[in-house]
mmCIF file of N, CA, C and O in Angstrom:
data_model
loop_
_atom_site.group_PDB
_atom_site.id
_atom_site.type_symbol
_atom_site.label_atom_id
_atom_site.label_comp_id
_atom_site.label_asym_id
_atom_site.label_seq_id
_atom_site.Cartn_x
_atom_site.Cartn_y
_atom_site.Cartn_z
ATOM 1 N N PRO U 1 10.955 -40.868 -13.990
ATOM 2 C CA PRO U 1 11.100 -39.196 -13.596
ATOM 3 C C PRO U 1 12.555 -39.227 -13.200
ATOM 4 O O PRO U 1 13.182 -37.938 -13.486
ATOM 5 N N ARG U 2 13.487 -40.120 -13.481
ATOM 6 C CA ARG U 2 15.116 -39.632 -13.547
ATOM 7 C C ARG U 2 15.220 -39.106 -14.764
ATOM 8 O O ARG U 2 16.556 -38.272 -15.050
ATOM 9 N N ASP U 3 15.037 -39.374 -15.796
ATOM 10 C CA ASP U 3 15.068 -39.065 -16.803
ATOM 11 C C ASP U 3 14.339 -37.726 -17.531
ATOM 12 O O ASP U 3 14.697 -36.766 -18.588
ATOM 13 N N PHE U 4 13.319 -36.955 -16.418
ATOM 14 C CA PHE U 4 13.057 -35.524 -16.648
ATOM 15 C C PHE U 4 13.653 -34.858 -16.829
ATOM 16 O O PHE U 4 14.993 -34.637 -15.924
ATOM 17 N N THR U 5 13.615 -33.739 -17.404
ATOM 18 C CA THR U 5 14.217 -32.735 -17.473
ATOM 19 C C THR U 5 13.770 -31.752 -16.481
ATOM 20 O O THR U 5 12.783 -31.839 -15.636
ATOM 21 N N MET U 6 14.945 -30.910 -15.793
ATOM 22 C CA MET U 6 14.209 -29.528 -14.810
ATOM 23 C C MET U 6 13.101 -28.989 -15.423
ATOM 24 O O MET U 6 12.067 -28.233 -14.568
ATOM 25 N N ALA U 7 13.158 -28.739 -16.776
ATOM 26 C CA ALA U 7 12.033 -27.996 -17.171
ATOM 27 C C ALA U 7 10.638 -28.719 -17.162
ATOM 28 O O ALA U 7 9.644 -28.267 -16.734
ATOM 29 N N GLU U 8 10.756 -30.165 -17.368
ATOM 30 C CA GLU U 8 9.483 -30.696 -16.817
ATOM 31 C C GLU U 8 9.133 -30.753 -15.604
ATOM 32 O O GLU U 8 7.694 -31.034 -15.236
ATOM 33 N N LEU U 9 10.279 -31.013 -14.938
ATOM 34 C CA LEU U 9 9.992 -31.128 -13.143
ATOM 35 C C LEU U 9 9.374 -29.451 -13.304
ATOM 36 O O LEU U 9 8.139 -29.697 -12.371
ATOM 37 N N MET U 10 9.759 -28.528 -13.555
ATOM 38 C CA MET U 10 9.109 -27.506 -13.197
ATOM 39 C C MET U 10 7.682 -26.910 -13.688
ATOM 40 O O MET U 10 7.047 -26.619 -13.130
ATOM 41 N N ASN U 11 7.480 -27.418 -14.643
ATOM 42 C CA ASN U 11 5.867 -27.789 -15.295
ATOM 43 C C ASN U 11 4.927 -28.413 -14.370
ATOM 44 O O ASN U 11 4.074 -28.028 -14.028
ATOM 45 N N ILE U 12 5.505 -29.502 -13.688
ATOM 46 C CA ILE U 12 4.870 -30.321 -12.985
ATOM 47 C C ILE U 12 4.483 -29.937 -11.679
ATOM 48 O O ILE U 12 3.308 -29.507 -11.161
ATOM 49 N N ILE U 13 5.335 -28.993 -11.114
ATOM 50 C CA ILE U 13 5.447 -27.686 -9.718
ATOM 51 C C ILE U 13 4.470 -27.104 -10.254
ATOM 52 O O ILE U 13 3.745 -26.621 -9.429
ATOM 53 N N ARG U 14 4.502 -26.203 -11.115
ATOM 54 C CA ARG U 14 3.534 -25.468 -11.749
ATOM 55 C C ARG U 14 2.292 -25.598 -11.641
ATOM 56 O O ARG U 14 1.295 -25.095 -11.041
ATOM 57 N N ASN U 15 2.169 -26.947 -12.367
ATOM 58 C CA ASN U 15 0.633 -27.196 -12.336
ATOM 59 C C ASN U 15 0.106 -27.442 -10.827
ATOM 60 O O ASN U 15 -0.887 -27.169 -10.910
ATOM 61 N N LYS U 16 0.912 -28.054 -9.973
ATOM 62 C CA LYS U 16 0.336 -28.465 -8.598
ATOM 63 C C LYS U 16 0.281 -27.255 -8.398
ATOM 64 O O LYS U 16 -0.722 -27.342 -7.270
ATOM 65 N N LEU U 17 0.894 -26.169 -8.091
ATOM 66 C CA LEU U 17 0.823 -25.122 -7.741
ATOM 67 C C LEU U 17 -0.777 -24.079 -8.096
ATOM 68 O O LEU U 17 -1.445 -23.794 -7.303
ATOM 69 N N SER U 18 -0.892 -24.584 -9.011
ATOM 70 C CA SER U 18 -1.887 -23.641 -9.825
ATOM 71 C C SER U 18 -3.377 -24.723 -9.374
ATOM 72 O O SER U 18 -3.944 -24.126 -9.613
ATOM 73 N N GLU U 19 -2.998 -25.637 -9.291
ATOM 74 C CA GLU U 19 -4.400 -26.296 -8.976
ATOM 75 C C GLU U 19 -4.975 -26.161 -7.444
ATOM 76 O O GLU U 19 -6.133 -26.324 -7.233
ATOM 77 N N ALA U 20 -4.085 -25.612 -6.687
ATOM 78 C CA ALA U 20 -4.417 -25.401 -5.416
ATOM 79 C C ALA U 20 -4.832 -23.959 -5.297
ATOM 80 O O ALA U 20 -4.314 -23.254 -6.268
ATOM 81 N N VAL U 21 -5.660 -23.526 -4.751
ATOM 82 C CA VAL U 21 -6.036 -21.786 -4.393
ATOM 83 C C VAL U 21 -5.310 -21.761 -3.607
ATOM 84 O O VAL U 21 -5.099 -21.854 -2.225
ATOM 85 N N LEU U 22 -4.299 -20.748 -4.032
ATOM 86 C CA LEU U 22 -3.320 -20.168 -2.741
ATOM 87 C C LEU U 22 -3.708 -18.490 -2.836
ATOM 88 O O LEU U 22 -4.077 -17.471 -4.049
ATOM 89 N N HIS U 23 -3.694 -18.349 -1.512
ATOM 90 C CA HIS U 23 -4.145 -16.787 -1.538
ATOM 91 C C HIS U 23 -2.520 -16.003 -0.522
ATOM 92 O O HIS U 23 -1.655 -16.853 -0.074
ATOM 93 N N ASN U 24 -2.157 -14.688 -0.672
ATOM 94 C CA ASN U 24 -1.086 -14.240 -0.388
ATOM 95 C C ASN U 24 -1.808 -13.560 1.297
ATOM 96 O O ASN U 24 -3.106 -13.867 1.530
ATOM 97 N N GLN U 25 -0.886 -12.777 1.970
ATOM 98 C CA GLN U 25 -1.532 -12.810 3.224
ATOM 99 C C GLN U 25 -2.306 -11.707 3.072
ATOM 100 O O GLN U 25 -3.404 -11.430 4.192
ATOM 101 N N ALA U 26 -2.740 -10.963 2.066
ATOM 102 C CA ALA U 26 -3.786 -9.775 1.960
ATOM 103 C C ALA U 26 -4.876 -10.567 1.479
ATOM 104 O O ALA U 26 -6.094 -9.823 1.529
ATOM 105 N N GLY U 27 -5.098 -11.930 1.446
ATOM 106 C CA GLY U 27 -6.079 -12.800 1.067
ATOM 107 C C GLY U 27 -6.652 -12.304 -0.504
ATOM 108 O O GLY U 27 -7.463 -12.879 -0.796
ATOM 109 N N GLN U 28 -5.656 -11.823 -1.406
ATOM 110 C CA GLN U 28 -6.018 -12.071 -2.937
ATOM 111 C C GLN U 28 -5.345 -13.220 -3.483
ATOM 112 O O GLN U 28 -4.514 -14.033 -3.214
ATOM 113 N N VAL U 29 -6.345 -14.007 -4.354
ATOM 114 C CA VAL U 29 -5.804 -15.096 -4.702
ATOM 115 C C VAL U 29 -4.856 -14.843 -6.167
ATOM 116 O O VAL U 29 -5.250 -13.629 -6.769
ATOM 117 N N TYR U 30 -3.960 -16.059 -6.739
ATOM 118 C CA TYR U 30 -3.477 -15.195 -7.408
ATOM 119 C C TYR U 30 -3.025 -16.763 -8.235
ATOM 120 O O TYR U 30 -3.354 -17.752 -7.696
ATOM 121 N N ASP U 31 -2.611 -16.805 -9.584
ATOM 122 C CA ASP U 31 -2.356 -17.569 -10.245
ATOM 123 C C ASP U 31 -1.157 -18.061 -10.492
ATOM 124 O O ASP U 31 -0.437 -17.237 -10.990
ATOM 125 N N ALA U 32 -0.572 -19.388 -10.092
ATOM 126 C CA ALA U 32 0.869 -19.561 -10.231
ATOM 127 C C ALA U 32 1.412 -19.904 -11.378
ATOM 128 O O ALA U 32 2.765 -19.203 -11.940
ATOM 129 N N LYS U 33 0.392 -19.766 -12.497
ATOM 130 C CA LYS U 33 1.256 -19.736 -14.057
ATOM 131 C C LYS U 33 1.531 -18.356 -14.555
ATOM 132 O O LYS U 33 2.094 -18.335 -15.857
ATOM 133 N N THR U 34 1.100 -17.330 -13.782
ATOM 134 C CA THR U 34 1.829 -16.031 -13.774
ATOM 135 C C THR U 34 3.100 -15.573 -13.335
ATOM 136 O O THR U 34 3.384 -14.495 -13.658
ATOM 137 N N LYS U 35 3.528 -16.458 -12.533
ATOM 138 C CA LYS U 35 4.586 -16.179 -12.044
ATOM 139 C C LYS U 35 5.892 -17.383 -12.520
ATOM 140 O O LYS U 35 5.452 -18.315 -13.154
ATOM 141 N N GLY U 36 7.218 -16.682 -12.656
ATOM 142 C CA GLY U 36 8.259 -17.274 -13.040
ATOM 143 C C GLY U 36 9.075 -18.323 -11.957
ATOM 144 O O GLY U 36 8.945 -17.738 -11.224
ATOM 145 N N LEU U 37 8.969 -19.272 -12.371
ATOM 146 C CA LEU U 37 9.545 -20.498 -11.263
ATOM 147 C C LEU U 37 11.026 -20.768 -11.356
ATOM 148 O O LEU U 37 11.360 -20.807 -12.650
ATOM 149 N N ILE U 38 11.616 -20.446 -10.080
ATOM 150 C CA ILE U 38 12.908 -20.504 -10.165
ATOM 151 C C ILE U 38 13.150 -21.964 -9.291
ATOM 152 O O ILE U 38 12.608 -21.650 -8.042
ATOM 153 N N ILE U 39 14.060 -23.037 -9.776
ATOM 154 C CA ILE U 39 14.410 -24.203 -8.717
ATOM 155 C C ILE U 39 15.642 -24.091 -8.033
ATOM 156 O O ILE U 39 16.619 -23.603 -9.256
ATOM 157 N N LEU U 40 15.893 -24.123 -7.058
ATOM 158 C CA LEU U 40 17.189 -23.987 -6.204
ATOM 159 C C LEU U 40 17.547 -25.119 -5.676
ATOM 160 O O LEU U 40 16.776 -26.362 -5.232
ATOM 161 N N VAL U 41 18.756 -25.447 -6.040
ATOM 162 C CA VAL U 41 19.505 -27.007 -5.084
ATOM 163 C C VAL U 41 20.748 -26.640 -4.255
ATOM 164 O O VAL U 41 21.312 -25.625 -4.234
ATOM 165 N N GLY U 42 21.194 -27.628 -3.825
ATOM 166 C CA GLY U 42 22.407 -27.340 -2.990
ATOM 167 C C GLY U 42 22.242 -26.542 -1.840
ATOM 168 O O GLY U 42 23.011 -25.597 -1.743
ATOM 169 N N GLY U 43 21.217 -26.212 -1.362
ATOM 170 C CA GLY U 43 20.890 -25.640 0.039
ATOM 171 C C GLY U 43 20.519 -23.894 -0.570
ATOM 172 O O GLY U 43 20.933 -23.050 -0.040
ATOM 173 N N GLY U 44 20.386 -24.144 -1.979
ATOM 174 C CA GLY U 44 20.031 -22.770 -2.626
ATOM 175 C C GLY U 44 21.069 -21.933 -2.894
ATOM 176 O O GLY U 44 20.444 -20.840 -3.202
ATOM 177 N N ARG U 45 21.774 -22.773 -2.967
ATOM 178 C CA ARG U 45 22.991 -21.878 -3.884
ATOM 179 C C ARG U 45 23.187 -22.130 -5.357
ATOM 180 O O ARG U 45 24.062 -21.544 -5.874
ATOM 181 N N PHE U 46 22.459 -22.814 -6.044
ATOM 182 C CA PHE U 46 22.623 -23.300 -7.668
ATOM 183 C C PHE U 46 21.317 -23.381 -7.970
ATOM 184 O O PHE U 46 20.272 -24.122 -7.729
ATOM 185 N N VAL U 47 21.523 -22.859 -8.743
ATOM 186 C CA VAL U 47 20.385 -23.202 -9.995
ATOM 187 C C VAL U 47 20.529 -23.811 -11.347
ATOM 188 O O VAL U 47 21.158 -23.344 -11.928
ATOM 189 N N PRO U 48 19.750 -25.294 -11.446
ATOM 190 C CA PRO U 48 20.186 -26.107 -12.311
ATOM 191 C C PRO U 48 19.748 -25.047 -13.594
ATOM 192 O O PRO U 48 18.523 -24.492 -13.804
ATOM 193 N N LYS U 49 20.293 -25.838 -14.839
ATOM 194 C CA LYS U 49 19.860 -25.288 -16.196
ATOM 195 C C LYS U 49 18.638 -26.321 -16.745
ATOM 196 O O LYS U 49 18.289 -27.343 -15.946
ATOM 197 N N GLN U 50 17.515 -25.475 -17.319
ATOM 198 C CA GLN U 50 16.039 -26.408 -17.399
ATOM 199 C C GLN U 50 16.683 -27.607 -18.538
ATOM 200 O O GLN U 50 15.626 -28.265 -18.382
ATOM 201 N N SER U 51 17.708 -27.503 -18.866
ATOM 202 C CA SER U 51 17.976 -28.715 -19.614
ATOM 203 C C SER U 51 18.296 -30.195 -19.012
ATOM 204 O O SER U 51 18.552 -30.823 -19.622
ATOM 205 N N ASP U 52 18.897 -29.503 -17.985
ATOM 206 C CA ASP U 52 19.693 -30.504 -17.226
ATOM 207 C C ASP U 52 18.816 -31.756 -16.579
ATOM 208 O O ASP U 52 17.811 -31.417 -16.697
ATOM 209 N N LYS U 53 19.193 -33.084 -16.386
ATOM 210 C CA LYS U 53 18.366 -34.184 -16.599
ATOM 211 C C LYS U 53 18.525 -34.088 -14.938
ATOM 212 O O LYS U 53 19.384 -33.949 -13.949
ATOM 213 N N LEU U 54 17.313 -34.523 -14.363
ATOM 214 C CA LEU U 54 17.004 -34.821 -12.902
ATOM 215 C C LEU U 54 17.742 -35.675 -12.266
ATOM 216 O O LEU U 54 18.310 -35.481 -11.091
ATOM 217 N N LYS U 55 18.296 -36.806 -13.118
ATOM 218 C CA LYS U 55 19.463 -37.755 -12.606
ATOM 219 C C LYS U 55 20.720 -37.159 -12.630
ATOM 220 O O LYS U 55 21.390 -37.672 -11.486
ATOM 221 N N ASP U 56 21.239 -36.371 -13.202
ATOM 222 C CA ASP U 56 22.124 -35.525 -12.964
ATOM 223 C C ASP U 56 22.248 -34.436 -11.985
ATOM 224 O O ASP U 56 23.324 -34.346 -11.153
ATOM 225 N N VAL U 57 21.249 -33.827 -12.076
ATOM 226 C CA VAL U 57 21.551 -32.790 -10.523
ATOM 227 C C VAL U 57 21.207 -33.789 -9.487
ATOM 228 O O VAL U 57 21.979 -33.600 -8.561
ATOM 229 N N HIS U 58 20.262 -34.878 -9.511
ATOM 230 C CA HIS U 58 20.374 -35.687 -8.661
ATOM 231 C C HIS U 58 21.899 -36.016 -7.541
ATOM 232 O O HIS U 58 22.338 -36.040 -6.663
ATOM 233 N N GLU U 59 22.430 -36.776 -8.927
ATOM 234 C CA GLU U 59 24.135 -37.035 -8.508
ATOM 235 C C GLU U 59 25.019 -36.154 -8.161
ATOM 236 O O GLU U 59 25.608 -36.224 -7.351
ATOM 237 N N THR U 60 25.006 -34.552 -8.728
ATOM 238 C CA THR U 60 25.351 -33.623 -8.221
ATOM 239 C C THR U 60 25.362 -32.803 -6.913
ATOM 240 O O THR U 60 26.156 -32.813 -6.496
ATOM 241 N N HIS U 61 24.077 -32.812 -6.503
ATOM 242 C CA HIS U 61 23.622 -32.017 -5.579
ATOM 243 C C HIS U 61 22.990 -32.635 -4.287
ATOM 244 O O HIS U 61 22.144 -32.081 -3.384
ATOM 245 N N LYS U 62 23.197 -34.275 -4.501
ATOM 246 C CA LYS U 62 22.195 -34.918 -3.277
ATOM 247 C C LYS U 62 22.993 -34.602 -2.063
ATOM 248 O O LYS U 62 23.934 -34.269 -1.893
ATOM 249 N N ASP U 63 22.053 -34.601 -0.716
ATOM 250 C CA ASP U 63 22.476 -34.328 0.383
ATOM 251 C C ASP U 63 23.273 -35.640 0.466
ATOM 252 O O ASP U 63 22.949 -36.749 0.176
ATOM 253 N N GLU U 64 23.886 -35.548 2.169
ATOM 254 C CA GLU U 64 24.498 -36.642 2.175
ATOM 255 C C GLU U 64 23.758 -37.738 3.017
ATOM 256 O O GLU U 64 23.929 -38.979 2.697
ATOM 257 N N ASP U 65 22.190 -37.512 2.699
ATOM 258 C CA ASP U 65 21.259 -38.744 3.065
ATOM 259 C C ASP U 65 20.873 -39.320 1.601
ATOM 260 O O ASP U 65 19.912 -40.149 2.091
ATOM 261 N N GLY U 66 21.175 -39.123 1.014
ATOM 262 C CA GLY U 66 20.999 -39.427 -0.540
ATOM 263 C C GLY U 66 19.521 -38.850 -1.189
ATOM 264 O O GLY U 66 19.191 -39.261 -2.328
ATOM 265 N N PHE U 67 19.005 -37.667 -0.789
ATOM 266 C CA PHE U 67 18.184 -37.241 -1.134
ATOM 267 C C PHE U 67 18.252 -35.690 -1.914
ATOM 268 O O PHE U 67 19.316 -35.204 -1.484
ATOM 269 N N LEU U 68 17.643 -35.404 -3.067
ATOM 270 C CA LEU U 68 17.804 -34.390 -3.155
ATOM 271 C C LEU U 68 17.050 -33.129 -3.108
ATOM 272 O O LEU U 68 15.687 -33.562 -3.323
ATOM 273 N N TYR U 69 17.228 -32.099 -2.203
ATOM 274 C CA TYR U 69 16.228 -31.257 -1.774
ATOM 275 C C TYR U 69 16.206 -30.054 -2.793
ATOM 276 O O TYR U 69 17.452 -29.496 -3.559
ATOM 277 N N LEU U 70 15.002 -29.715 -3.175
ATOM 278 C CA LEU U 70 14.946 -28.436 -4.076
ATOM 279 C C LEU U 70 14.020 -27.407 -3.351
ATOM 280 O O LEU U 70 13.159 -27.964 -2.059
ATOM 281 N N GLN U 71 14.199 -26.477 -3.642
ATOM 282 C CA GLN U 71 13.878 -25.062 -3.183
ATOM 283 C C GLN U 71 13.213 -24.477 -4.576
ATOM 284 O O GLN U 71 13.757 -24.287 -5.498
ATOM 285 N N TYR U 72 11.753 -23.492 -4.525
ATOM 286 C CA TYR U 72 11.315 -22.971 -5.258
ATOM 287 C C TYR U 72 11.384 -21.664 -5.067
ATOM 288 O O TYR U 72 10.701 -21.308 -3.855
ATOM 289 N N THR U 73 11.210 -20.777 -5.770
ATOM 290 C CA THR U 73 10.937 -19.239 -5.376
ATOM 291 C C THR U 73 10.379 -18.907 -7.076
ATOM 292 O O THR U 73 10.277 -19.591 -7.930
ATOM 293 N N GLU U 74 8.892 -17.575 -6.993
ATOM 294 C CA GLU U 74 8.480 -17.244 -7.690
ATOM 295 C C GLU U 74 9.002 -15.811 -8.084
ATOM 296 O O GLU U 74 9.333 -14.969 -7.128
ATOM 297 N N GLU U 75 8.825 -15.463 -9.143
ATOM 298 C CA GLU U 75 9.097 -14.287 -9.491
ATOM 299 C C GLU U 75 7.859 -13.757 -10.438
ATOM 300 O O GLU U 75 7.519 -14.474 -11.363
ATOM 301 N N ASN U 76 7.699 -12.385 -10.480
ATOM 302 C CA ASN U 76 6.454 -11.934 -11.445
ATOM 303 C C ASN U 76 6.959 -11.775 -12.899
ATOM 304 O O ASN U 76 8.232 -11.396 -13.120
ATOM 305 N N MET U 77 6.211 -12.475 -13.585
ATOM 306 C CA MET U 77 6.545 -12.286 -14.932
ATOM 307 C C MET U 77 6.007 -10.977 -15.743
ATOM 308 O O MET U 77 6.343 -10.583 -16.808
ATOM 309 N N TYR U 78 4.875 -10.535 -15.657
ATOM 310 C CA TYR U 78 4.058 -9.398 -15.768
ATOM 311 C C TYR U 78 3.893 -8.540 -14.941
ATOM 312 O O TYR U 78 2.836 -7.983 -14.571
ATOM 313 N N GLY U 79 4.924 -7.981 -14.579
ATOM 314 C CA GLY U 79 5.381 -6.865 -13.926
ATOM 315 C C GLY U 79 5.354 -6.822 -12.586
ATOM 316 O O GLY U 79 5.590 -6.466 -11.525
#
């Protein structure tokens, strides 16, 4: 996994989100594959490039406890 690119990691996260049946507050079902996924690191201050290796992002943005904390957000791709 350390040699994964951020794009590969995003695909894994997107697939896991799509496997789950997700509902918004109005009770409508949506498909995570229709959303643009944005990964944030460094407390939400940085967006790594999709070509960045996970090991490099970890080394640069790991927390003082040694873990890399990721946040994600979704963006509508189709309207």
